[in-house]
Tab-separated table of N, CA, C and O in Angstrom:
chain	number	residue	atom	x	y	z
A	1043	MET	N	0.721	-1.103	-0.152
A	1043	MET	CA	0.154	0.030	-0.009
A	1043	MET	C	0.850	1.427	-0.217
A	1043	MET	O	1.974	1.438	0.870
A	1044	HIS	N	0.338	2.430	-1.128
A	1044	HIS	CA	1.633	3.525	-0.506
A	1044	HIS	C	0.985	4.710	0.103
A	1044	HIS	O	-0.429	4.769	0.300
A	1045	GLN	N	1.476	5.369	0.214
A	1045	GLN	CA	1.008	6.659	1.273
A	1045	GLN	C	0.605	7.560	0.512
A	1045	GLN	O	1.066	7.939	-0.741
A	1046	LEU	N	-0.713	8.209	0.602
A	1046	LEU	CA	-1.357	9.475	-0.072
A	1046	LEU	C	-1.412	10.486	0.926
A	1046	LEU	O	-1.624	10.359	2.030
A	1047	ASN	N	-1.343	11.666	0.595
A	1047	ASN	CA	-1.545	12.928	1.033
A	1047	ASN	C	-2.785	13.468	0.549
A	1047	ASN	O	-2.795	13.900	-1.097
A	1048	PRO	N	-4.118	13.664	1.089
A	1048	PRO	CA	-5.263	13.963	0.618
A	1048	PRO	C	-5.189	15.765	-0.023
A	1048	PRO	O	-5.896	15.821	-1.003
A	1049	LYS	N	-4.065	16.292	0.369
A	1049	LYS	CA	-4.142	17.662	-0.053
A	1049	LYS	C	-3.219	17.706	-1.362
A	1049	LYS	O	-3.463	18.771	-2.012
A	1050	LYS	N	-2.535	16.605	-1.706
A	1050	LYS	CA	-1.854	16.475	-3.013
A	1050	LYS	C	-2.549	16.119	-4.220
A	1050	LYS	O	-2.159	15.344	-4.947
A	1051	LEU	N	-3.678	15.170	-4.098
A	1051	LEU	CA	-4.488	14.737	-4.835
A	1051	LEU	C	-5.125	15.306	-6.042
A	1051	LEU	O	-5.387	14.877	-7.642
A	1052	LEU	N	-5.248	16.582	-5.740
A	1052	LEU	CA	-5.709	17.423	-7.272
A	1052	LEU	C	-5.383	16.944	-8.346
A	1052	LEU	O	-3.952	17.374	-8.535
A	1053	LEU	N	-5.771	16.755	-9.535
A	1053	LEU	CA	-5.401	16.587	-10.754
A	1053	LEU	C	-3.953	15.486	-10.974
A	1053	LEU	O	-3.955	15.420	-12.027
A	1054	SER	N	-4.528	14.751	-10.019
A	1054	SER	CA	-3.700	13.697	-10.090
A	1054	SER	C	-4.399	12.174	-10.693
A	1054	SER	O	-5.362	12.317	-11.165
A	1055	LYS	N	-3.339	11.284	-11.666
A	1055	LYS	CA	-4.051	10.487	-12.365
A	1055	LYS	C	-4.183	9.057	-11.965
A	1055	LYS	O	-3.251	8.350	-11.075
A	1056	TRP	N	-5.035	8.171	-12.182
A	1056	TRP	CA	-5.512	6.833	-11.925
A	1056	TRP	C	-5.855	5.694	-13.016
A	1056	TRP	O	-6.674	6.606	-13.527
A	1057	THR	N	-5.726	4.774	-12.513
A	1057	THR	CA	-5.993	3.682	-13.403
A	1057	THR	C	-7.152	2.799	-12.642
A	1057	THR	O	-6.581	2.192	-11.610
A	1058	ALA	N	-7.936	2.445	-13.014
A	1058	ALA	CA	-8.600	1.443	-12.664
A	1058	ALA	C	-8.391	0.043	-12.983
A	1058	ALA	O	-8.291	-0.142	-13.925
A	1059	ALA	N	-8.062	-0.607	-11.620
A	1059	ALA	CA	-7.350	-2.314	-12.151
A	1059	ALA	C	-8.376	-3.162	-12.729
A	1059	ALA	O	-8.017	-3.878	-13.431
A	1060	LYS	N	-9.529	-2.751	-12.402
A	1060	LYS	CA	-10.853	-3.283	-13.327
A	1060	LYS	C	-11.858	-2.615	-13.816
A	1060	LYS	O	-12.606	-2.052	-13.496
A	1061	PRO	N	-11.444	-2.172	-15.258
A	1061	PRO	CA	-11.667	-1.207	-15.920
A	1061	PRO	C	-13.286	-1.955	-16.164
A	1061	PRO	O	-13.769	-2.671	-16.389
A	1062	VAL	N	-14.736	-0.621	-16.148
A	1062	VAL	CA	-15.801	-0.911	-16.404
A	1062	VAL	C	-16.355	0.356	-17.516
A	1062	VAL	O	-16.118	1.341	-17.523
A	1063	ASN	N	-17.067	-0.217	-18.654
A	1063	ASN	CA	-17.544	0.128	-19.732
A	1063	ASN	C	-16.500	1.293	-20.036
A	1063	ASN	O	-16.196	2.283	-20.525
A	1064	LYS	N	-14.837	0.367	-20.505
A	1064	LYS	CA	-14.199	1.337	-20.791
A	1064	LYS	C	-13.601	2.526	-20.412
A	1064	LYS	O	-12.819	2.886	-20.992
A	1065	GLU	N	-14.069	2.526	-19.179
A	1065	GLU	CA	-12.991	3.742	-18.315
A	1065	GLU	C	-11.880	3.405	-17.508
A	1065	GLU	O	-12.767	2.449	-16.414
A	1066	LYS	N	-10.799	3.266	-18.339
A	1066	LYS	CA	-9.151	2.793	-17.324
A	1066	LYS	C	-8.982	3.900	-16.752
A	1066	LYS	O	-8.539	3.961	-15.731
A	1067	HIS	N	-8.994	5.392	-17.527
A	1067	HIS	CA	-7.953	6.323	-16.847
A	1067	HIS	C	-8.821	7.434	-16.411
A	1067	HIS	O	-10.175	7.974	-16.695
A	1068	PHE	N	-8.431	7.448	-14.879
A	1068	PHE	CA	-9.365	8.698	-14.550
A	1068	PHE	C	-8.483	9.715	-13.412
A	1068	PHE	O	-7.254	9.562	-13.869
A	1069	LEU	N	-9.147	11.198	-13.665
A	1069	LEU	CA	-8.233	12.424	-13.272
A	1069	LEU	C	-8.867	12.426	-11.805
A	1069	LEU	O	-10.262	13.015	-12.135
A	1070	VAL	N	-8.460	13.256	-10.814
A	1070	VAL	CA	-8.752	13.664	-9.552
A	1070	VAL	C	-9.245	14.990	-10.105
A	1070	VAL	O	-8.193	16.052	-10.290
A	1071	ARG	N	-10.608	15.389	-10.316
A	1071	ARG	CA	-10.845	16.970	-10.765
A	1071	ARG	C	-11.012	17.778	-9.920
A	1071	ARG	O	-10.640	18.826	-10.148
A	1072	SER	N	-11.769	17.364	-8.655
A	1072	SER	CA	-11.975	18.342	-8.025
A	1072	SER	C	-12.123	18.260	-6.386
A	1072	SER	O	-12.243	16.976	-6.096
A	1073	VAL	N	-11.957	18.821	-5.130
A	1073	VAL	CA	-11.914	18.652	-4.229
A	1073	VAL	C	-13.641	18.772	-3.496
A	1073	VAL	O	-13.974	19.526	-3.594
A	1074	VAL	N	-14.033	17.947	-2.687
A	1074	VAL	CA	-15.299	18.170	-2.169
A	1074	VAL	C	-15.121	18.277	-0.852
A	1074	VAL	O	-14.703	17.853	-0.067
A	1075	LYS	N	-15.771	19.791	-0.876
A	1075	LYS	CA	-15.291	20.680	0.543
A	1075	LYS	C	-16.039	20.071	1.630
A	1075	LYS	O	-17.413	19.644	1.564
A	1076	PRO	N	-15.474	19.481	2.766
A	1076	PRO	CA	-16.248	19.221	4.194
A	1076	PRO	C	-17.176	20.048	4.460
A	1076	PRO	O	-17.121	21.526	4.290
A	1077	ALA	N	-18.255	19.762	5.342
A	1077	ALA	CA	-19.396	20.692	5.929
A	1077	ALA	C	-18.773	22.133	6.687
A	1077	ALA	O	-18.813	23.001	6.593
A	1078	SER	N	-18.066	21.609	7.549
A	1078	SER	CA	-17.195	22.955	8.303
A	1078	SER	C	-15.645	22.635	7.813
A	1078	SER	O	-14.922	21.803	7.259
A	1079	GLU	N	-15.013	23.663	7.687
A	1079	GLU	CA	-13.423	24.128	7.799
A	1079	GLU	C	-12.597	23.039	8.660
A	1079	GLU	O	-11.727	23.075	8.461
A	1080	ASP	N	-13.196	22.789	9.580
A	1080	ASP	CA	-12.302	22.158	10.664
A	1080	ASP	C	-12.136	20.545	10.465
A	1080	ASP	O	-11.314	20.148	10.923
A	1081	LEU	N	-13.223	20.357	9.376
A	1081	LEU	CA	-13.080	18.821	9.309
A	1081	LEU	C	-12.093	18.328	8.039
A	1081	LEU	O	-11.475	19.448	7.400
A	1082	PRO	N	-11.337	17.465	7.918
A	1082	PRO	CA	-10.743	17.312	6.969
A	1082	PRO	C	-10.747	16.992	5.573
A	1082	PRO	O	-12.364	16.579	5.472
A	1083	ILE	N	-10.254	17.212	4.468
A	1083	ILE	CA	-10.718	16.785	3.401
A	1083	ILE	C	-10.707	15.100	3.233
A	1083	ILE	O	-10.161	14.468	3.437
A	1084	GLU	N	-12.200	14.588	2.610
A	1084	GLU	CA	-11.771	12.947	2.514
A	1084	GLU	C	-12.225	13.030	1.056
A	1084	GLU	O	-12.080	11.508	0.719
A	1085	LEU	N	-13.343	13.563	0.740
A	1085	LEU	CA	-13.746	13.189	-0.645
A	1085	LEU	C	-13.441	14.189	-1.772
A	1085	LEU	O	-13.198	15.134	-1.956
A	1086	PHE	N	-12.796	13.057	-3.198
A	1086	PHE	CA	-12.874	13.981	-4.195
A	1086	PHE	C	-13.756	13.662	-5.538
A	1086	PHE	O	-14.022	12.413	-5.686
A	1087	GLU	N	-13.586	14.208	-6.723
A	1087	GLU	CA	-14.364	14.116	-7.801
A	1087	GLU	C	-13.366	13.254	-8.420
A	1087	GLU	O	-12.224	14.051	-9.103
A	1088	LEU	N	-13.743	12.060	-9.223
A	1088	LEU	CA	-12.946	11.522	-10.158
A	1088	LEU	C	-13.521	11.446	-11.372
A	1088	LEU	O	-14.792	11.329	-11.639
A	1089	GLU	N	-13.015	11.824	-12.516
A	1089	GLU	CA	-13.681	12.235	-14.237
A	1089	GLU	C	-12.857	11.279	-14.856
A	1089	GLU	O	-11.999	10.992	-14.989
A	1090	ALA	N	-13.697	10.007	-15.482
A	1090	ALA	CA	-13.365	9.112	-16.473
A	1090	ALA	C	-12.489	10.010	-17.670
A	1090	ALA	O	-13.559	10.524	-17.968
A	1091	VAL	N	-11.515	9.699	-18.156
A	1091	VAL	CA	-11.130	10.401	-19.277
A	1091	VAL	C	-11.555	10.400	-20.486
A	1091	VAL	O	-12.437	10.722	-21.203
A	1092	HIS	N	-12.515	9.036	-20.500
A	1092	HIS	CA	-12.806	8.506	-21.889
A	1092	HIS	C	-14.126	8.692	-22.042
A	1092	HIS	O	-14.853	8.958	-23.009
A	1093	SER	N	-14.814	8.705	-21.073
A	1093	SER	CA	-16.259	9.472	-21.124
A	1093	SER	C	-16.863	10.624	-20.551
A	1093	SER	O	-17.787	11.074	-21.069
A	1094	GLY	N	-15.993	11.007	-19.706
A	1094	GLY	CA	-16.432	12.140	-18.871
A	1094	GLY	C	-16.981	11.989	-17.945
A	1094	GLY	O	-17.610	13.235	-17.334
A	1095	ARG	N	-17.660	11.091	-17.498
A	1095	ARG	CA	-18.228	10.335	-16.144
A	1095	ARG	C	-17.507	10.959	-15.246
A	1095	ARG	O	-16.355	10.599	-14.873
A	1096	THR	N	-18.525	11.527	-13.975
A	1096	THR	CA	-17.457	11.733	-12.816
A	1096	THR	C	-18.320	10.895	-11.480
A	1096	THR	O	-19.502	10.464	-11.995
A	1097	GLN	N	-17.438	10.515	-10.559
A	1097	GLN	CA	-17.957	10.297	-9.367
A	1097	GLN	C	-17.365	10.630	-8.089
A	1097	GLN	O	-16.102	10.996	-7.989
A	1098	ILE	N	-17.847	10.164	-7.224
A	1098	ILE	CA	-17.158	10.691	-5.545
A	1098	ILE	C	-16.407	9.757	-5.413
A	1098	ILE	O	-17.269	8.566	-4.924
A	1099	ILE	N	-15.466	10.013	-4.528
A	1099	ILE	CA	-14.819	8.485	-4.115
A	1099	ILE	C	-13.907	9.432	-2.735
A	1099	ILE	O	-13.489	10.344	-2.517
A	1100	HIS	N	-13.983	8.425	-1.821
A	1100	HIS	CA	-13.217	8.657	-0.865
A	1100	HIS	C	-11.598	8.557	-0.822
A	1100	HIS	O	-11.073	7.796	-1.417
A	1101	TRP	N	-10.872	9.583	-0.465
A	1101	TRP	CA	-9.406	9.315	-0.829
A	1101	TRP	C	-8.614	8.195	-0.361
A	1101	TRP	O	-7.807	7.391	-0.975
A	1102	ARG	N	-9.387	7.515	0.767
A	1102	ARG	CA	-8.453	6.174	1.016
A	1102	ARG	C	-8.753	5.106	-0.082
A	1102	ARG	O	-8.048	4.037	0.362
A	1103	ASP	N	-9.727	5.120	-0.359
A	1103	ASP	CA	-10.203	4.290	-1.538
A	1103	ASP	C	-9.209	3.926	-2.375
A	1103	ASP	O	-8.681	3.158	-3.413
A	1104	LEU	N	-8.724	5.119	-2.620
A	1104	LEU	CA	-7.403	4.813	-3.811
A	1104	LEU	C	-6.293	4.208	-3.136
A	1104	LEU	O	-4.988	3.693	-3.735
A	1105	GLN	N	-6.218	3.898	-2.497
A	1105	GLN	CA	-5.233	3.184	-1.576
A	1105	GLN	C	-4.997	1.732	-1.746
A	1105	GLN	O	-3.944	1.010	-1.534
A	1106	ASP	N	-6.486	1.443	-2.128
A	1106	ASP	CA	-6.686	-0.189	-2.557
A	1106	ASP	C	-6.382	-0.442	-3.707
A	1106	ASP	O	-6.781	-0.332	-5.047
A	1107	GLU	N	-4.973	-1.328	-3.833
A	1107	GLU	CA	-4.399	-1.445	-5.016
A	1107	GLU	C	-5.191	-2.469	-5.915
A	1107	GLU	O	-5.053	-2.879	-7.310
A	1108	ALA	N	-6.079	-3.197	-5.618
A	1108	ALA	CA	-7.068	-3.950	-6.268
A	1108	ALA	C	-8.054	-3.082	-6.882
A	1108	ALA	O	-8.629	-3.897	-7.845
A	1109	GLN	N	-8.307	-1.990	-6.913
A	1109	GLN	CA	-9.083	-1.253	-7.189
A	1109	GLN	C	-8.449	-0.060	-7.996
A	1109	GLN	O	-8.929	0.574	-9.152
A	1110	TRP	N	-7.406	0.688	-7.945
A	1110	TRP	CA	-6.756	1.541	-8.226
A	1110	TRP	C	-5.231	1.603	-8.356
A	1110	TRP	O	-4.404	1.227	-7.562
A	1111	LEU	N	-4.913	1.919	-9.353
A	1111	LEU	CA	-3.281	2.038	-9.500
A	1111	LEU	C	-2.735	3.569	-9.690
A	1111	LEU	O	-3.532	4.249	-10.623
A	1112	GLN	N	-2.261	4.277	-9.229
A	1112	GLN	CA	-1.315	5.574	-9.155
A	1112	GLN	C	-0.676	5.939	-10.770
A	1112	GLN	O	0.189	4.952	-10.965
A	1113	GLY	N	-1.038	6.862	-11.323
A	1113	GLY	CA	-0.904	6.798	-12.984
A	1113	GLY	C	-1.552	6.439	-13.780
A	1113	GLY	O	-2.539	5.784	-13.648
A	1114	TRP	N	-1.195	6.406	-14.866
A	1114	TRP	CA	-1.979	5.902	-15.723
A	1114	TRP	C	-1.330	5.117	-16.676
A	1114	TRP	O	-0.108	5.218	-17.055
A	1115	LYS	N	-1.547	3.636	-16.303
A	1115	LYS	CA	-0.882	2.365	-16.735
A	1115	LYS	C	-1.148	1.915	-18.405
A	1115	LYS	O	-2.398	1.871	-18.502
């Protein structure tokens, strides 16, 4: 498992380990702001490069190498 810093994930590139609907490459498009500024950043919006579809994901899910690989492979 690799260490990630949620503050440095914006615009990072990811590859789905098991692509669905030809969506293999993703980009962290934006940060989902927490309800209070005192809370840590936990959620990000991922955009599929192929389709433009977006999804919200918890940053810790990116640490699961069975789901996500860092960079575009």
